Short mmCIF file of C-alpha atoms in Angstrom, two decimals:
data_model
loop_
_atom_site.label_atom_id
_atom_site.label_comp_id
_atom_site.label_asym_id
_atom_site.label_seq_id
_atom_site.Cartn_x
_atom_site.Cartn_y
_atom_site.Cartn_z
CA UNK I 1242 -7.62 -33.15 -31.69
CA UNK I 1243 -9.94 -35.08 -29.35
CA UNK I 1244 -11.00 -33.67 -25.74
CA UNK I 1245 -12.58 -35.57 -23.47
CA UNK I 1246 -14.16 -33.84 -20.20
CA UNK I 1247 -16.34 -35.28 -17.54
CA UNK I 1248 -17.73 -33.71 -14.14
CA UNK I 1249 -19.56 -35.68 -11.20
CA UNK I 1250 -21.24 -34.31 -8.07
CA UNK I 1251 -23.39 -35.66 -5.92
CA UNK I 1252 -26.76 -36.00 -8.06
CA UNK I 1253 -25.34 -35.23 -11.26
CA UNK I 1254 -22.65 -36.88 -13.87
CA UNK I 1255 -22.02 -35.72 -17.58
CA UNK I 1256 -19.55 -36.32 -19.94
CA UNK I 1257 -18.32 -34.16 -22.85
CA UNK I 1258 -16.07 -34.76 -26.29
CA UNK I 1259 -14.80 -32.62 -28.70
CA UNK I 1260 -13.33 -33.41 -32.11
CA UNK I 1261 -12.75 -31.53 -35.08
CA UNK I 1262 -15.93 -28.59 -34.97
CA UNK I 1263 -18.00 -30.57 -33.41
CA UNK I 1264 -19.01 -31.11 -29.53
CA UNK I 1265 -21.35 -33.99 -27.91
CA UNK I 1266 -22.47 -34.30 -24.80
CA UNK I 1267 -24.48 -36.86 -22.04
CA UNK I 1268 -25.95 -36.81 -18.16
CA UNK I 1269 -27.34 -38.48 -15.86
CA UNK I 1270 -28.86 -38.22 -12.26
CA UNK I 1271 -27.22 -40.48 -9.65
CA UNK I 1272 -26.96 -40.35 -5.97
CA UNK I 1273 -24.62 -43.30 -6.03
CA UNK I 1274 -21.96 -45.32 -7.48
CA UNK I 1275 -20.98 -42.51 -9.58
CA UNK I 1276 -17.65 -44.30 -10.43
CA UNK I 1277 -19.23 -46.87 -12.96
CA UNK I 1278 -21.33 -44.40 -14.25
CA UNK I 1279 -19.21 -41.76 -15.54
CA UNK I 1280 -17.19 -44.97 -16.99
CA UNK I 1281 -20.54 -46.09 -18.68
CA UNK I 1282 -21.23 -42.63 -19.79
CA UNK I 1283 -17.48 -42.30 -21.02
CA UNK I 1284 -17.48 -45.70 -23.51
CA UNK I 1285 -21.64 -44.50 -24.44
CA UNK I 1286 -20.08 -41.23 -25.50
CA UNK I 1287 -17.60 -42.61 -27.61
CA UNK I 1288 -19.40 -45.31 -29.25
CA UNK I 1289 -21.83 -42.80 -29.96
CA UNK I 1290 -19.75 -40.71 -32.10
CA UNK I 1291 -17.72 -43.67 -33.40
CA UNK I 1292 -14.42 -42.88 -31.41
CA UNK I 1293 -12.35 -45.44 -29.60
CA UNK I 1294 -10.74 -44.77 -25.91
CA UNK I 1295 -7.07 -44.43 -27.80
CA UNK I 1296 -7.95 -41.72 -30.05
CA UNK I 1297 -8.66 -39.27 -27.37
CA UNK I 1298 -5.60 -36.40 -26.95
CA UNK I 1299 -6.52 -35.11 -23.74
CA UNK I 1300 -8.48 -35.46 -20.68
CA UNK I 1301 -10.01 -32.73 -18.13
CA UNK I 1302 -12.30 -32.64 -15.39
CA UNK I 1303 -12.96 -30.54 -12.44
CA UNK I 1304 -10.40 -31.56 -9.56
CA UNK I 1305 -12.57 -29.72 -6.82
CA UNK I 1306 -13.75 -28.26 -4.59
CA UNK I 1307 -16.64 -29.88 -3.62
CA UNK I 1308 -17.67 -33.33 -2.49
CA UNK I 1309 -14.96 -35.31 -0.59
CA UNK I 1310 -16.24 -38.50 -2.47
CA UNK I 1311 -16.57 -36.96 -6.05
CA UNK I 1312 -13.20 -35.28 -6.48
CA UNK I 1313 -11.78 -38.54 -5.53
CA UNK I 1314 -13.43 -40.43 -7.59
CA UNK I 1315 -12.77 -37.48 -10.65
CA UNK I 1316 -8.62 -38.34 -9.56
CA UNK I 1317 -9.34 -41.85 -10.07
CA UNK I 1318 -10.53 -41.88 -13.14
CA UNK I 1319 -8.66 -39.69 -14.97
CA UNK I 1320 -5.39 -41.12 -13.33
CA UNK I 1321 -6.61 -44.13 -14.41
CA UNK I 1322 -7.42 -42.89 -18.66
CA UNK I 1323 -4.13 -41.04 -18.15
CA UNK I 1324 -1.80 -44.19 -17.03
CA UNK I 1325 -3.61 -46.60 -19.72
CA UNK I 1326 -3.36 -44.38 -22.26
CA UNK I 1327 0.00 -42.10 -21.93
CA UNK I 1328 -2.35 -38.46 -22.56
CA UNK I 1329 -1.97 -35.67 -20.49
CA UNK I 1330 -4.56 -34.59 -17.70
CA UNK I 1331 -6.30 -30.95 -17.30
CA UNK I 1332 -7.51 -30.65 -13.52
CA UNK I 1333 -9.77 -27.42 -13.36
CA UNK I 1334 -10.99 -25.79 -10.45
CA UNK I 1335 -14.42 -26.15 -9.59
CA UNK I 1336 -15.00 -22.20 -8.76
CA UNK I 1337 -13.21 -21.71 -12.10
CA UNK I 1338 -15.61 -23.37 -14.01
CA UNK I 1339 -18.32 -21.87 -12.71
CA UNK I 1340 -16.49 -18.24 -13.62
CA UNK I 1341 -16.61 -19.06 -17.28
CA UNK I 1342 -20.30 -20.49 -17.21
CA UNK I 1343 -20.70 -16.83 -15.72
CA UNK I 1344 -18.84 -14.93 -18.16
CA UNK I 1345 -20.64 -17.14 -20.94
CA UNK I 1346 -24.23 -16.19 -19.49
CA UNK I 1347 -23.59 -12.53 -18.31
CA UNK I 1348 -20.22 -11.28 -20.94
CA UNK I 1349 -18.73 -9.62 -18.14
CA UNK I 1350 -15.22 -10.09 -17.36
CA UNK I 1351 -15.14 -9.84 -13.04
CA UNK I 1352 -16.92 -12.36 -10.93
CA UNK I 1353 -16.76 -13.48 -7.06
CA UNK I 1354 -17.61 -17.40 -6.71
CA UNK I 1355 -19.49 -18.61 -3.24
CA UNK I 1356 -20.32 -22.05 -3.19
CA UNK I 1357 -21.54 -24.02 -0.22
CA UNK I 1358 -19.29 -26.46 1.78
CA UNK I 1359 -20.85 -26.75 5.17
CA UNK I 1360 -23.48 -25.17 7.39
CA UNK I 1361 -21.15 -22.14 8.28
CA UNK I 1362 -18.02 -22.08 5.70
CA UNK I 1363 -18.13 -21.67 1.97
CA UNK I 1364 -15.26 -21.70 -0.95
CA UNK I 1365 -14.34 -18.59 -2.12
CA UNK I 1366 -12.69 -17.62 -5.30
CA UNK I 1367 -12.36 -14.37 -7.44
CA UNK I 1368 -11.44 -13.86 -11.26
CA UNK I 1369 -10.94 -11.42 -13.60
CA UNK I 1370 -11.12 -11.98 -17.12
CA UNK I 1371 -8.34 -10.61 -19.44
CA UNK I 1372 -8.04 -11.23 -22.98
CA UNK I 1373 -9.84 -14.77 -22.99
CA UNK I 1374 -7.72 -16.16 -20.08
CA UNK I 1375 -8.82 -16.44 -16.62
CA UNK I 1376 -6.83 -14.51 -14.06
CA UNK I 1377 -7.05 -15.68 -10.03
CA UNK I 1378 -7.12 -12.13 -8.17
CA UNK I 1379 -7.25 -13.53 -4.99
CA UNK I 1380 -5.99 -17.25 -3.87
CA UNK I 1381 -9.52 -19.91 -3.63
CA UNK I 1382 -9.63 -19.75 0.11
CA UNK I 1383 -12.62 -22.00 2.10
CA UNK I 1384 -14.13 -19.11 4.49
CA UNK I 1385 -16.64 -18.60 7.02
CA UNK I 1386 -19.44 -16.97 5.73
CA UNK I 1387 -19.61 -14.30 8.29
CA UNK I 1388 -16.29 -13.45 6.62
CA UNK I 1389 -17.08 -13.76 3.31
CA UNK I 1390 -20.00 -11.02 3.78
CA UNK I 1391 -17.42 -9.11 4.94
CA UNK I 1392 -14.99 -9.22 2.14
CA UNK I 1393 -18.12 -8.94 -0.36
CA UNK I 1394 -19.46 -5.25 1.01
CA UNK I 1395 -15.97 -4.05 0.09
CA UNK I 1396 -16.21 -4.88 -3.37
CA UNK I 1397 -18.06 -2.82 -6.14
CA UNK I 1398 -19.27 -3.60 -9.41
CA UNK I 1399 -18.21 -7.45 -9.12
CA UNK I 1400 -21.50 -10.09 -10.24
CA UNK I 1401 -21.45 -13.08 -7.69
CA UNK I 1402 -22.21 -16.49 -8.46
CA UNK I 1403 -23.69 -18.76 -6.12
CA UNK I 1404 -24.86 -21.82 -5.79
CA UNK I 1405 -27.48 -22.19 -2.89
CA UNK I 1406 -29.95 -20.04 -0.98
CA UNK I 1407 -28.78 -19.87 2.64
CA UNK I 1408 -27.25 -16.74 2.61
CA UNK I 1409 -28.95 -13.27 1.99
CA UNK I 1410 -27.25 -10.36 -0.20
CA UNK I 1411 -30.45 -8.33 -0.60
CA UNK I 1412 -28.32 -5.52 2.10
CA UNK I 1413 -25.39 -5.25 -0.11
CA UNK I 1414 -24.88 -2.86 -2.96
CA UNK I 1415 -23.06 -2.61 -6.37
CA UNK I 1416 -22.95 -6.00 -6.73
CA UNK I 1417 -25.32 -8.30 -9.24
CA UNK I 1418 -26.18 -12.04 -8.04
CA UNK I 1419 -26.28 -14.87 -10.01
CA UNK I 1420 -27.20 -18.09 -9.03
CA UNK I 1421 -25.93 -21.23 -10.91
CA UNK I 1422 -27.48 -24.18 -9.29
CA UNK I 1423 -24.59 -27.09 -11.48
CA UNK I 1424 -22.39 -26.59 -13.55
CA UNK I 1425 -21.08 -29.74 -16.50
CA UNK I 1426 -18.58 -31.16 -18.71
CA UNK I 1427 -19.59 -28.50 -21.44
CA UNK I 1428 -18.56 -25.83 -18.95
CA UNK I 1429 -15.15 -27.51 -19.23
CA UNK I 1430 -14.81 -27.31 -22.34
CA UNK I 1431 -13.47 -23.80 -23.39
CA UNK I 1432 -11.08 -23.95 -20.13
CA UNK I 1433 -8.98 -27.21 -21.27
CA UNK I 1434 -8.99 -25.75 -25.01
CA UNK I 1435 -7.62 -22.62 -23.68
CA UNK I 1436 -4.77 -24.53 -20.89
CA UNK I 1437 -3.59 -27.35 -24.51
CA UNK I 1438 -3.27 -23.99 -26.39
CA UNK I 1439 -0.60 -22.50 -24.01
CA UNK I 1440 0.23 -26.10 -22.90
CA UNK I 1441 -0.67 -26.07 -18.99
CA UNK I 1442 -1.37 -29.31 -18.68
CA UNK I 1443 0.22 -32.19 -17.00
CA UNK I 1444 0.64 -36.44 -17.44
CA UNK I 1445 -0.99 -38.75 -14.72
CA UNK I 1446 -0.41 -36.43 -11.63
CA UNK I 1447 -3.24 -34.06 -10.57
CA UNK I 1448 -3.39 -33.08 -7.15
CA UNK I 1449 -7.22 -32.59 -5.30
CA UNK I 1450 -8.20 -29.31 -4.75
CA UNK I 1451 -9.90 -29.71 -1.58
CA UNK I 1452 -9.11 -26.15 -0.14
CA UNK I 1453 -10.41 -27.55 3.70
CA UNK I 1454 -6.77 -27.03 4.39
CA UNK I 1455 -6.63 -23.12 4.06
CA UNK I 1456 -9.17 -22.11 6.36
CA UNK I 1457 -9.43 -18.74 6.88
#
């Protein structure tokens, strides 16, 4: 089995393959045209490891939230590997990812994921980990961040991963920060192995997860 995963922000692009026991992986920093690139990165990758395009089984990338311009261009490309080459197509959450780089870093099993969307709103998503599968507590909401501080002094013994600086959790106890600045394709990795074991995937249709549209 061959997995292909790939993940683009705004600075940062990396690709990711898996095949038999082994896993390789690529970035780059770009502020731009981050379309060709991760297509660049995709065909380096797999000449690299001697792999062509049709060989791959399965596809997944992170389908948001985040920036406007990089989950579209994520849906693009994998729409477009998914069409040309008849393979199914694992969109993962964004804040989802970023639980299991914090359950790979810390071993703990409940986690509250902030990260930044605007100047006064953030996305907001809590897991629980159960017997090596991710389980959504609470539905990924985008919140203001007055509210979110809100929510977050209920809560006890939860670790919180965040991404930026702007907000201040120094007066709140029983909870543990953690700040993850990016997250990658390698991140993806045990997530799509996990959703082709129990076979929650899908062909050629992945819908955005933009989350602007549940404001809270």
């Amino acid at each position: 089995m061959k997995l292909l995963t790939f993940y683009n922000s705004k600075k940062i692009c990396s690709v990711a393959i898996k095949y038999n026991n082994k896993i390789d992986y690529i970035y780059e920093f770009s502020e731009k045209n981050n379309h060709s690139i991760i297509l660049l990165m995709i065909n380096k990758i797999l000449l690299k490891n001697f792999i062509s395009l049709k060989d791959i089984n399965y596809i997944a990338f992170s389908k948001g939230p985040g920036s406007f311009t990089g989950i579209r261009i994520a849906i693009i490309i994998a729409r477009g590997l998914s069409i040309g080459l008849n393979i199914p197509l694992i969109g993962i959450s964004t804040l989802k990812i970023f639980a299991e780089k914090g359950k790979h870093i810390t071993k703990k099993n409940k986690f509250l994921i902030i990260t930044k969307a605007n100047k006064t709103n953030i996305y907001f998503g809590k897991y629980i980990y159960k017997k090596n599968n991710i389980f959504l507590i609470n539905k990924e909401k985008f919140i203001s961040i007055q509210l979110a501080l809100c929510k977050i002094k209920k809560l006890k013994n939860w670790i919180i991963i965040k991404n930026f600086n702007s907000i201040k959790f120094n007066s709140i106890k029983n909870i543990k920060i953690l700040n993850i600045k990016n997250i990658n394709a390698l991140d993806i990795i045990p997530i799509a192995l996990r959703y082709i074991k129990f076979k929650r995937y899908k062909k050629k249709i992945i819908v955005p997860n933009y989350l602007q549209n549940k404001i809270i």
